[in-house]
Coordinates of C-alpha atoms and ligand atoms in Angstrom, one line a residue:
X1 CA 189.8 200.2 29.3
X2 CA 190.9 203.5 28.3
X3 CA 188.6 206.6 28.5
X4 CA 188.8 207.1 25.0
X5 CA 188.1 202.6 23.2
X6 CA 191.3 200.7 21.9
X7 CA 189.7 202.1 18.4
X8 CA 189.3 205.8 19.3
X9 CA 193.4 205.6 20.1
X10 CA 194.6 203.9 17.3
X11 CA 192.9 205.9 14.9
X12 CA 194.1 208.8 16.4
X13 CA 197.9 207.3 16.2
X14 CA 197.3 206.1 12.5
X15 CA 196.8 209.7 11.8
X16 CA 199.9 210.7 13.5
X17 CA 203.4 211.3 10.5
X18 CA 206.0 210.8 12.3
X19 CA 208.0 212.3 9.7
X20 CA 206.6 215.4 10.3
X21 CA 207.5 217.5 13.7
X22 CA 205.1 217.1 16.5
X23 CA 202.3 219.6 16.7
X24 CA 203.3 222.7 18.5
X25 CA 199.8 224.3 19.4
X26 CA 198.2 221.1 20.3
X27 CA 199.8 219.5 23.3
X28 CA 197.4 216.5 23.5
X29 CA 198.5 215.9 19.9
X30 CA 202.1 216.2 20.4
X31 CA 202.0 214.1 23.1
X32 CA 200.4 210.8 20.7
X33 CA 203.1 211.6 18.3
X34 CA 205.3 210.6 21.0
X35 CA 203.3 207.6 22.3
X36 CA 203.9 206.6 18.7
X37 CA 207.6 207.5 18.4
X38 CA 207.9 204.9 21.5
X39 CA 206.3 202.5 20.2
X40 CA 208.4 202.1 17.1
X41 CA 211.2 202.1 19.2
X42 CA 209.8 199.0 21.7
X43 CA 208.8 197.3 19.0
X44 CA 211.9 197.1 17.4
X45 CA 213.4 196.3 21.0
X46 CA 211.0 193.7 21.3
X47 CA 211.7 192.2 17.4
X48 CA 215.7 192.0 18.5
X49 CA 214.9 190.0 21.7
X50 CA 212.1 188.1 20.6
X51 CA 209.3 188.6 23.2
X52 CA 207.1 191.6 24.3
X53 CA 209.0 194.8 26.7
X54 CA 207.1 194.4 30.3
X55 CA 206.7 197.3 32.6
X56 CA 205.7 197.3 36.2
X57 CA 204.2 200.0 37.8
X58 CA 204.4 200.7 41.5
X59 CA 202.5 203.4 43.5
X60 CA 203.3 204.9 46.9
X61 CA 200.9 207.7 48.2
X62 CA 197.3 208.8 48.3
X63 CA 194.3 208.3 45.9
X64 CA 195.9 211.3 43.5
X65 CA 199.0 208.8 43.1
X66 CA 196.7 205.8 42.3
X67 CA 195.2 207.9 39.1
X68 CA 198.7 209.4 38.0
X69 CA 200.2 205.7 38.0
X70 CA 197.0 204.6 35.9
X71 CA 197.9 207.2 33.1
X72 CA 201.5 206.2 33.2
X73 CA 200.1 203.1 32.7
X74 CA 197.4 203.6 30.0
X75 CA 200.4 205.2 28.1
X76 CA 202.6 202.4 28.6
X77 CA 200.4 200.1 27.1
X78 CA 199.7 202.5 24.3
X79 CA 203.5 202.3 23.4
X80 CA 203.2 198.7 23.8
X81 CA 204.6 197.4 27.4
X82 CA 202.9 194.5 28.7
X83 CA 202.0 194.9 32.3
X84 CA 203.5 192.6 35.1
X85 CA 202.5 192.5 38.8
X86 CA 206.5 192.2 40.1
X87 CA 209.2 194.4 39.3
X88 CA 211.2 191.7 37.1
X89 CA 210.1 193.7 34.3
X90 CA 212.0 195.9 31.3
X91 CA 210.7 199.5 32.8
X92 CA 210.0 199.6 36.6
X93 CA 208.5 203.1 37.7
X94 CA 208.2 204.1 41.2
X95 CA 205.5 207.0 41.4
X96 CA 207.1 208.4 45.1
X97 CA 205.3 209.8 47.7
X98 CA 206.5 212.4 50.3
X99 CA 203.9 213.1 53.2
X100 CA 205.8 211.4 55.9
X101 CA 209.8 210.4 55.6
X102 CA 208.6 206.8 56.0
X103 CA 207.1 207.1 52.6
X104 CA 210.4 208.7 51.4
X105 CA 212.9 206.2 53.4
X106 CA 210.9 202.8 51.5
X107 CA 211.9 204.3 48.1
X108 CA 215.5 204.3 48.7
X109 CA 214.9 201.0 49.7
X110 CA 213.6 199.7 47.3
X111 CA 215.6 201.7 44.9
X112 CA 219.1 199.0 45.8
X113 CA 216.7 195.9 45.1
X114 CA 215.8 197.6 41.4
X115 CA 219.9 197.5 40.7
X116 CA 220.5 194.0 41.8
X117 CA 217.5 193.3 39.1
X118 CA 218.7 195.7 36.3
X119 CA 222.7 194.3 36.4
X120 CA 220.9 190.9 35.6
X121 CA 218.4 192.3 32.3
X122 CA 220.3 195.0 30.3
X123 CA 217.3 195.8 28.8
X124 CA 215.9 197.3 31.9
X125 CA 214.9 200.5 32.4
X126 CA 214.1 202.6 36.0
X127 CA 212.0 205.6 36.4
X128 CA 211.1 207.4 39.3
X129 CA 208.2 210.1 39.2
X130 CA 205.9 211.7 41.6
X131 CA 205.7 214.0 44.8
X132 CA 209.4 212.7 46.4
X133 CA 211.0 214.1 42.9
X134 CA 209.3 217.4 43.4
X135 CA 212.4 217.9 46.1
X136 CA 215.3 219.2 45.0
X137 CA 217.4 217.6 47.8
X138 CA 216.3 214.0 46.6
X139 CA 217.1 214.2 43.1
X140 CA 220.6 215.4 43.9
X141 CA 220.9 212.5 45.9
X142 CA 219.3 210.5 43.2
X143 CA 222.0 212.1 40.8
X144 CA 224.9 211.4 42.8
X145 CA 224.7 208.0 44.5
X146 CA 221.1 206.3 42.3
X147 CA 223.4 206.7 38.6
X148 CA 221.5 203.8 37.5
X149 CA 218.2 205.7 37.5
X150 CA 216.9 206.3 33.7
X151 CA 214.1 208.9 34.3
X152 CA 213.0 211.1 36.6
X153 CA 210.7 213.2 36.1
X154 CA 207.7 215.0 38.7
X155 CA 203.8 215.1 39.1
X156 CA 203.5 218.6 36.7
X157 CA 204.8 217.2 33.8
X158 CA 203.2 213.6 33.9
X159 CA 201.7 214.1 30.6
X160 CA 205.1 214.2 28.8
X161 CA 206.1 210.7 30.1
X162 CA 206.0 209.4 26.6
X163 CA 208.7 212.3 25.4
X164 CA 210.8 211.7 28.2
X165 CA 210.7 208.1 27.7
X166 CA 211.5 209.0 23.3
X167 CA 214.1 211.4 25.2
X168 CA 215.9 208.5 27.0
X169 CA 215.6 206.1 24.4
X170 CA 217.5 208.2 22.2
X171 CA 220.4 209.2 24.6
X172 CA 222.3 207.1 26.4
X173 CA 222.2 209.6 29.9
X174 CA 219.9 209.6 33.1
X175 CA 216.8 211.9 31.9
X176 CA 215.9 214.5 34.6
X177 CA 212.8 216.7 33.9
X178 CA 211.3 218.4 37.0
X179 CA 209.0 221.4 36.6
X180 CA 208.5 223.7 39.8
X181 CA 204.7 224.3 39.2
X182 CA 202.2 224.9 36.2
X183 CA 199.1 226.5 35.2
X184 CA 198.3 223.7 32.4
X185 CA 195.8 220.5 32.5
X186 CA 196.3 218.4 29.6
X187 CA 192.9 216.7 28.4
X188 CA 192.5 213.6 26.9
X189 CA 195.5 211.3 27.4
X190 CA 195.0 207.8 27.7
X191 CA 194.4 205.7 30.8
X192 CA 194.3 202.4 32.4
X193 CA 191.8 201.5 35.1
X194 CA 192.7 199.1 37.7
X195 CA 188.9 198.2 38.3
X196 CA 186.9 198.1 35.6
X197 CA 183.7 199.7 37.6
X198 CA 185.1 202.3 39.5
X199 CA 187.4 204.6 39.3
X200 CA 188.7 208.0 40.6
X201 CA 188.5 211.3 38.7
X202 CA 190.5 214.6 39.3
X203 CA 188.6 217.4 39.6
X204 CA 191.6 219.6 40.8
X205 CA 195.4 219.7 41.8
X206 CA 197.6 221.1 43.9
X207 CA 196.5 223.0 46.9
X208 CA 197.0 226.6 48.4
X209 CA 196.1 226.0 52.3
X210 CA 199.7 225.5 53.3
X211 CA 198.7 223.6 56.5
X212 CA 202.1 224.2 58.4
X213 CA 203.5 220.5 58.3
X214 CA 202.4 219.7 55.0
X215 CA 204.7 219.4 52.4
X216 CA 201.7 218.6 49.5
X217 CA 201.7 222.2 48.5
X218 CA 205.3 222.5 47.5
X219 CA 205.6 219.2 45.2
X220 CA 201.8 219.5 43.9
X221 CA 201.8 223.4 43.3
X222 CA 199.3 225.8 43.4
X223 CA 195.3 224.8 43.3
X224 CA 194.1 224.4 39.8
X225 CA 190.1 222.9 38.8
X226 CA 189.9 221.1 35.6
X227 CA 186.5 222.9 34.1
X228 CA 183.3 221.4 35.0
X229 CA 182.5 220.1 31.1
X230 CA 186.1 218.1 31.2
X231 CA 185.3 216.5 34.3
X232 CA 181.3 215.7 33.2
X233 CA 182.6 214.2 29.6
X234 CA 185.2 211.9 31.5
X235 CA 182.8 210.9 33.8
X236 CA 180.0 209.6 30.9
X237 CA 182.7 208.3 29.4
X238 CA 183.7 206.3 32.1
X239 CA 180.4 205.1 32.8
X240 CA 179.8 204.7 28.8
X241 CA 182.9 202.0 29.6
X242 CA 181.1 200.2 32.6
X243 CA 181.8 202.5 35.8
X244 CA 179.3 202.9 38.3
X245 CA 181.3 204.3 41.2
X246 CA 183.2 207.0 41.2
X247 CA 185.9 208.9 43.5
X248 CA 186.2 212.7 42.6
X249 CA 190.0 213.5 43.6
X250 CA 191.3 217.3 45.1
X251 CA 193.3 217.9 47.8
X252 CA 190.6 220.4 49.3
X253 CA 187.3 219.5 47.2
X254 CA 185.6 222.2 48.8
X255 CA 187.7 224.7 47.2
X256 CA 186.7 223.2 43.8
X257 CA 186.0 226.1 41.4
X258 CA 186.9 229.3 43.0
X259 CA 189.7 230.0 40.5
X260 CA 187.7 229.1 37.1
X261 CA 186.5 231.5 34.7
X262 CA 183.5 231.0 35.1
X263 CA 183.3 229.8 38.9
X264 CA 181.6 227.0 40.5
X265 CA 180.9 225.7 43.5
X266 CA 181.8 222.1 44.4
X267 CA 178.8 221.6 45.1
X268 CA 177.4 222.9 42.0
X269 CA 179.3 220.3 40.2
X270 CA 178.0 217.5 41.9
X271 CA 174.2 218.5 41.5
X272 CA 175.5 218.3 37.6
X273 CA 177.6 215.2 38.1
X274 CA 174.2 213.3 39.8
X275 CA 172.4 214.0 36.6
X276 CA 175.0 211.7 34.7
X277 CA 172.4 208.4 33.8
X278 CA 174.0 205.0 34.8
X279 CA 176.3 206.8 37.5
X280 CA 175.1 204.9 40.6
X281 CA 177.5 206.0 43.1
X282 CA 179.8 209.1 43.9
X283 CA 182.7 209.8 46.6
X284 CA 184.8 212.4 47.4
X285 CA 188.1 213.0 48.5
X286 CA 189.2 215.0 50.8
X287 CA 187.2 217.5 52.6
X288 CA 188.8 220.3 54.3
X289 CA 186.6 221.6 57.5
X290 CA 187.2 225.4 56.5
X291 CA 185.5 224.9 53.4
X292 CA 183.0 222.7 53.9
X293 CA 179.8 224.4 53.0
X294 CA 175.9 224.3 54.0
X295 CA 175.1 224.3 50.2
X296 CA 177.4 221.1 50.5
X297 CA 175.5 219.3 53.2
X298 CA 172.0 220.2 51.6
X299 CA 173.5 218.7 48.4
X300 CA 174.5 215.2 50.1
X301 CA 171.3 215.1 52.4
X302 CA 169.4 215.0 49.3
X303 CA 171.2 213.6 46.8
X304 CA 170.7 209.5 46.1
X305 CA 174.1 208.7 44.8
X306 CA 176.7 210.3 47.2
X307 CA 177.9 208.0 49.5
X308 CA 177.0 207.9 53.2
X309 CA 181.0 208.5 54.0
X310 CA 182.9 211.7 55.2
X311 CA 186.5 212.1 55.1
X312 CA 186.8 215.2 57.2
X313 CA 190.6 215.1 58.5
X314 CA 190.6 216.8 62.1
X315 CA 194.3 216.7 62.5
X316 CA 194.2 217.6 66.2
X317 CA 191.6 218.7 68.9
X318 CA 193.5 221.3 70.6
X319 CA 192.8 224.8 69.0
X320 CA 196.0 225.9 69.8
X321 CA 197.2 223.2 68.0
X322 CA 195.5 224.2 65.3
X323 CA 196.4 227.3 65.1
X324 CA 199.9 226.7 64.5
X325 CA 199.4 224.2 62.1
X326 CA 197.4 227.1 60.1
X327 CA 194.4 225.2 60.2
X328 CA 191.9 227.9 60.0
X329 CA 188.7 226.4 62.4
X330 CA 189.1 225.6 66.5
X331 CA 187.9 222.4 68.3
X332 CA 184.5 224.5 68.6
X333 CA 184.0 224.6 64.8
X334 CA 184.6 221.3 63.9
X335 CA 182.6 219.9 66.5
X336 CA 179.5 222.3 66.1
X337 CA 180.3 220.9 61.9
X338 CA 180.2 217.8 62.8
X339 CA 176.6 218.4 64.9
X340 CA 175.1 219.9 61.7
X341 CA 176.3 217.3 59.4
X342 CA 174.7 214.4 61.3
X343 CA 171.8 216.2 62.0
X344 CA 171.5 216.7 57.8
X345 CA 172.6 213.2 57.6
X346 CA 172.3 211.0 60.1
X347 CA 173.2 208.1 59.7
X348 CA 176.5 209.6 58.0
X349 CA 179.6 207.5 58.2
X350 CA 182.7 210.5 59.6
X351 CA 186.5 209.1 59.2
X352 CA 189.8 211.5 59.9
X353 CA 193.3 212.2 59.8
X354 CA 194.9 212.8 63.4
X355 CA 198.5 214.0 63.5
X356 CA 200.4 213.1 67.0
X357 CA 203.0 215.4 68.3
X358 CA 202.8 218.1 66.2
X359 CA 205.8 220.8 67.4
X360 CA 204.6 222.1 71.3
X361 CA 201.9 219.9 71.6
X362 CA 201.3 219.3 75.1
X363 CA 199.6 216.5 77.3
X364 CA 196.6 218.9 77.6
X365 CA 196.4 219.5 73.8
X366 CA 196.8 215.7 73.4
X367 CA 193.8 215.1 75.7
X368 CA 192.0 218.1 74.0
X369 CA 192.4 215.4 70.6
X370 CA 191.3 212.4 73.2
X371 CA 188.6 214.4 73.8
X372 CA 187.5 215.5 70.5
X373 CA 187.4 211.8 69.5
X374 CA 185.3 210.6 72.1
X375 CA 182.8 213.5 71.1
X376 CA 182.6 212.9 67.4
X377 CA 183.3 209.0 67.7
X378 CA 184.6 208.6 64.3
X379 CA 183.6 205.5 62.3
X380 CA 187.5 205.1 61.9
X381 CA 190.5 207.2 61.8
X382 CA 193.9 207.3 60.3
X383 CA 196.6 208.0 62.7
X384 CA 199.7 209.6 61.9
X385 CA 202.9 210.3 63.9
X386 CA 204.0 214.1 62.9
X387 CA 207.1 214.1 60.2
X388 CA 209.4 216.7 60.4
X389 CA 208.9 217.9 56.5
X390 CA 212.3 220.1 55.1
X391 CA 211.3 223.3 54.4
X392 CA 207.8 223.5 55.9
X393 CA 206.9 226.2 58.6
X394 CA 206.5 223.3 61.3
X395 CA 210.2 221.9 60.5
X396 CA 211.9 225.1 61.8
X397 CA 209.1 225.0 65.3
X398 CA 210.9 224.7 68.1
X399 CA 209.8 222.3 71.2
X400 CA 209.8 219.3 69.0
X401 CA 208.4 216.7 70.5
X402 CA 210.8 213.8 71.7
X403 CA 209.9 209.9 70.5
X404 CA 208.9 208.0 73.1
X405 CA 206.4 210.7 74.2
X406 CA 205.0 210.8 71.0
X407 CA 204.8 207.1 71.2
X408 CA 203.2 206.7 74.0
X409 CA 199.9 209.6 72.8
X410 CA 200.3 208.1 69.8
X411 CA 199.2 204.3 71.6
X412 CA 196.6 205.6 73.5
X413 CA 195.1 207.4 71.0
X414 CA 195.3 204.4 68.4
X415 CA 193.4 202.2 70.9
X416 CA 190.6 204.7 71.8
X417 CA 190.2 205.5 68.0
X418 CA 189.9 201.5 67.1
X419 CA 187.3 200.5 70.0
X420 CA 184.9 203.3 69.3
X421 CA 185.5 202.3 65.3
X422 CA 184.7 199.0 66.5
X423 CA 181.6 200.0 68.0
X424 CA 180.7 202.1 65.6
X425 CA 181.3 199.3 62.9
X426 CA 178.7 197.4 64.3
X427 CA 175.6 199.4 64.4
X428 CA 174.4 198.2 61.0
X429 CA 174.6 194.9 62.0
X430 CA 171.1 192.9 61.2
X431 CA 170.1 196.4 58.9
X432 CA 170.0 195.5 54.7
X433 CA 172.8 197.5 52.5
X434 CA 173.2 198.5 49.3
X435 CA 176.7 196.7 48.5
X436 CA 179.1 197.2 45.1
X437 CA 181.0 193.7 44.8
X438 CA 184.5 194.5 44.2
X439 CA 186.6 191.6 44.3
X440 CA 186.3 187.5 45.1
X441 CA 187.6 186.9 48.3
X442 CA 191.2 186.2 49.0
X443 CA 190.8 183.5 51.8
X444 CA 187.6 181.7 50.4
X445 CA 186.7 181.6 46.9
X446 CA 182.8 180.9 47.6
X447 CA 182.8 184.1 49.0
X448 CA 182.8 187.5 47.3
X449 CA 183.8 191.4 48.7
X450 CA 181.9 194.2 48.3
X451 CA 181.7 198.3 50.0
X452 CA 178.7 199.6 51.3
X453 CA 178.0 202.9 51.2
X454 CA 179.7 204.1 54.7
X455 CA 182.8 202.4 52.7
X456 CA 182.9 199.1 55.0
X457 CA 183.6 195.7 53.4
X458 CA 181.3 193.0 53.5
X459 CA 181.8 189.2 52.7
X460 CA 179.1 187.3 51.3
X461 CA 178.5 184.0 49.4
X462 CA 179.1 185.0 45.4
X463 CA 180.7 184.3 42.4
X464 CA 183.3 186.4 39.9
X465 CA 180.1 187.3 37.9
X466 CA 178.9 189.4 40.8
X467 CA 182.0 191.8 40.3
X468 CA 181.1 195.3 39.6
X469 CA 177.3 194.5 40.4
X470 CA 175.6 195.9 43.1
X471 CA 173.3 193.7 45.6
X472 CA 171.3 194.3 48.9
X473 CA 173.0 192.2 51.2
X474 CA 171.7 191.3 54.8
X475 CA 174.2 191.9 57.9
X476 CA 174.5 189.3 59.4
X477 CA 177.8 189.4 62.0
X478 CA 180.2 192.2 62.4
X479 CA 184.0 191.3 62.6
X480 CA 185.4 194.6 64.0
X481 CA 185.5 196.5 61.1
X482 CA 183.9 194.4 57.9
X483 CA 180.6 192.5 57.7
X484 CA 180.2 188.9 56.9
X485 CA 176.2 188.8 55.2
X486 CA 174.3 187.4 52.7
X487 CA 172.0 188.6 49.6
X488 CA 168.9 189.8 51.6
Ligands
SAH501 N1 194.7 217.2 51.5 C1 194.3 216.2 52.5 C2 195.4 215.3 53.0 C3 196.7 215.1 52.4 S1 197.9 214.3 53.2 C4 193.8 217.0 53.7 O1 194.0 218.2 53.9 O2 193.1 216.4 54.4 C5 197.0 213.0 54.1 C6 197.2 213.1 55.6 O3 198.6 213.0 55.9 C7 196.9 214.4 56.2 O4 195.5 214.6 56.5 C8 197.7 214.4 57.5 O5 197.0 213.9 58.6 C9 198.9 213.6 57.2 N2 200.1 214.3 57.1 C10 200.4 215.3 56.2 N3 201.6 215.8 56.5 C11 202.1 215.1 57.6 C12 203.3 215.2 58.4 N4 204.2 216.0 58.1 N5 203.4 214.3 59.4 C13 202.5 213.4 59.7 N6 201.3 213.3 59.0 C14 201.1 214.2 58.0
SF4_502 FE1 198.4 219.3 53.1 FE2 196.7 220.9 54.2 FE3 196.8 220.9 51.6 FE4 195.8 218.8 52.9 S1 195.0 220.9 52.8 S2 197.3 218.8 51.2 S3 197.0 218.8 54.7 S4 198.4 221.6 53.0
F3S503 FE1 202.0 211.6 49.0 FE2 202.0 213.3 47.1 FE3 199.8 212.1 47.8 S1 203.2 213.5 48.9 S2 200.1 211.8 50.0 S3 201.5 211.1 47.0 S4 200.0 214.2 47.0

């Protein structure tokens, strides 16, 4: 399930001498002579033990994780691992996340667990990858107390995984390769999807809006858009391979294309991208309010394959609030947004991002939040208590807010959020939806789950064949905030 067939790879690693240095103007190239340098040396692992290497691959993070872990993983089986779903495999990698020290603290955790595993295989091998490495602070740490560690390595440099990995194979000492940013998107690398009908495709990386207590700019870099063509080839690719749903992936889509050549609007791109035949369904992620343009709204009011869903993170309700946290748009904005979107689209499904106690936020700017979510009533929102990030802006605030405070905003404003989700939930109920089957069921296997447009599950009667098909199911009952129905 690779973007380019089983066939299309192999040939291109048949053609491949390893006796001959690895192309030097061609990094796409030089990359596959490494792939195939790896494999020779699983396979003559895997000869010596007797059964096939295993690797296990496990992802922390947003959506722009989930697609870096599935090119670690279409490259892994390239080389020849076999995938397991448990870490009692021969390579473990943990692709870290760093939003919120949470995140952070559960690697660390984990990270003891992996060495009670790897004094018991001596075959074993750990890497750790991804936005947490991007920090220089952690891989010291990693380097003095974490020895056992084989690889670490951080989100620019992703592509070279199979180099590192020929790199550590062929020395005996921890391999550290962290790049601070880069300029370069290499094309064409395999991947693995984890569904076989959807999947998510980067249209850019990085991000330049430095929102004050966001630490994404510093370990993703600056803002780079792969070019329109790249992204339009993947995607018929994709759907030449069975996909009929897809996720485009940016921090800020709505800054897609200022910095090309040639530039583009995002919503440009999508007007091309809706042309793509078989393509049935297309969603975006995530939508900064700054950006988010008229030419954008007109595109999605008329457009018959972008979703009916919004991410459009809020963050916080009070404009001072938002001010600090260099937000660029007041309460005002957003909500007089928010008014012109549903009036494009009405019956639009809006989610957010709320951050509670943000450095100096007081119980009025808290109730200027509580307010804002009354006024929007968000079909659901992500809450998020604030994380003091080393070395953002918002780290060095003073007036940082104590715990129990925060708590306590942070309660009330889960349980406003969830009853007006709930309510909002259940407007469609007794309407007919267009629903993508995604998965059987996990508590009753006559039953089968599938996503509407507005991106709420439904359960209906089914059968495995249903999977990646898509049906007009009847609402019949809302449960809070998924549908139980049947094929209308
Ligand atoms: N680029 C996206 C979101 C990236 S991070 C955007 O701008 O919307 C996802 C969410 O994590 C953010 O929307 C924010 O709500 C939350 N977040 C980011 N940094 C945080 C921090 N330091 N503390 C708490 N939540 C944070
Ligand atoms: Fe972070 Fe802001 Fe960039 Fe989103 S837009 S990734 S919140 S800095
Ligand atoms: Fe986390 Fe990195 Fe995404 S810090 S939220 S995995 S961009």
């Amino acid at each position: 399930m690779n973007n380019l067939t089983k066939e299309q790879l192999e040939s291109i690693l048949e053609n491949i001498d390893l006796s001959k240095a690895p192309s030097a103007e061609d990094e796409t190239m030089r990359q596959y002579w490494y792939i195939k340098k790896a494999r020779e040396y699983v396979s003559s692992i895997s000869e010596k033990i007797g059964r096939k290497l295993t690797c296990n691959t496990v992802t922390f993070g947003c959506q722009m994780n989930a697609r870096d872990s599935e090119k670690l993983v279409g490259i892994l089986e390239l080389i020849g691992y076999e995938e397991l779903d448990d870490e009692h495999a021969d390579f473990v990698i943990y692709n870290t996340c760093t939003v919120r020290e949470n995140a952070n603290q559960r690697v660390y955790g984990r990270l003891g667990f992996l060495h009670s595993l790897k004094k018991k295989n001596p075959h074993m091998m750990i890497g750790l990858c991804g936005c947490m490495m991007q920090e220089t602070h952690v891989v010291e740490k990693l380097k003095k107390s974490y020895r056992f560690v084989d690889l670490i390595f951080g989100t620019h440099n992703i592509y070279k995984f199979a180099e590192l990995l020929v790199t550590r194979f062929e020395s005996n000492r921890m391999v550290i390769d962290i790049w601070k940013d880069t300029d370069k998107i290499v094309e064409n690398l395999p991947s693995e999807r984890k569904f076989s009908f959807k999947s998510g495709v980067n249209i850019m990386f990085g991000c330049n809006n430095f929102c004050s207590y966001c630490i994404v700019p510093y370990v993703r870099g600056r803002e780079r858009s792969r070019n329109p063509i790249d992204i339009i080839r993947e995607i018929e690719q994709l759907v030449a391979d069975g996909v009929v749903e897809i996720m485009l992936l940016g921090q800020n889509v709505n800054s897609y294309g200022k910095n090309l050549d040639n530039p583009i609007t995002f919503a440009q791109l999508l007007r091309e991208i809706e042309k793509i035949e078989g393509l049935k369904r297309i969603r975006f992620m995530t939508s900064h309010p700054k950006d988010l343009s008229d030419e954008l709204i007109e595109v999605m009011a008329k457009s018959k394959k972008i979703c009916s869903h919004l991410h459009l993170p809020v963050q916080s309700g009070s404009s001072a609030i938002l001010e600090k946290m260099n937000r660029h748009y007041t309460k005002e904005q957003y909500l007089n947004l928010v008014e012109k979107i549903r009036k494009a689209i009405p019956d639009i499904s809006l989610t957010t991002d709320i951050i509670v106690g943000f450095p100096g936020e007081t119980e009025e700017d808290f109730l200027d939040t509580m307010d804002l979510v009354e006024k929007v009533r968000y079909d659901s929102a992500f809450t998020f208590i604030y994380s003091r990030r080393t070395g953002t802006p918002a780290a060095a605030m003073e007036e940082q807010i104590p715990e129990d405070v925060i708590k306590d905003r942070f309660d009330r404003l889960l349980d406003r959020v969830q009853k007006i989700s709930r309510e909002m939930s259940a407007r469609y109920t007794g309407t007919v939806q267009q629903v993508l089957v995604e998965e059987m069921n996990t508590q009753d296997e006559s039953m089968v789950t599938g996503r509407m447009s507005n991106n709420l599950l439904v359960h209906f009667p089914g059968d495995a064949s249903m999977i990646g098909n898509l049906y007009q199911v009847s609402l019949e009952e809302c449960k809070g905030f998924y549908y139980i129905g049947k094929i209308a």
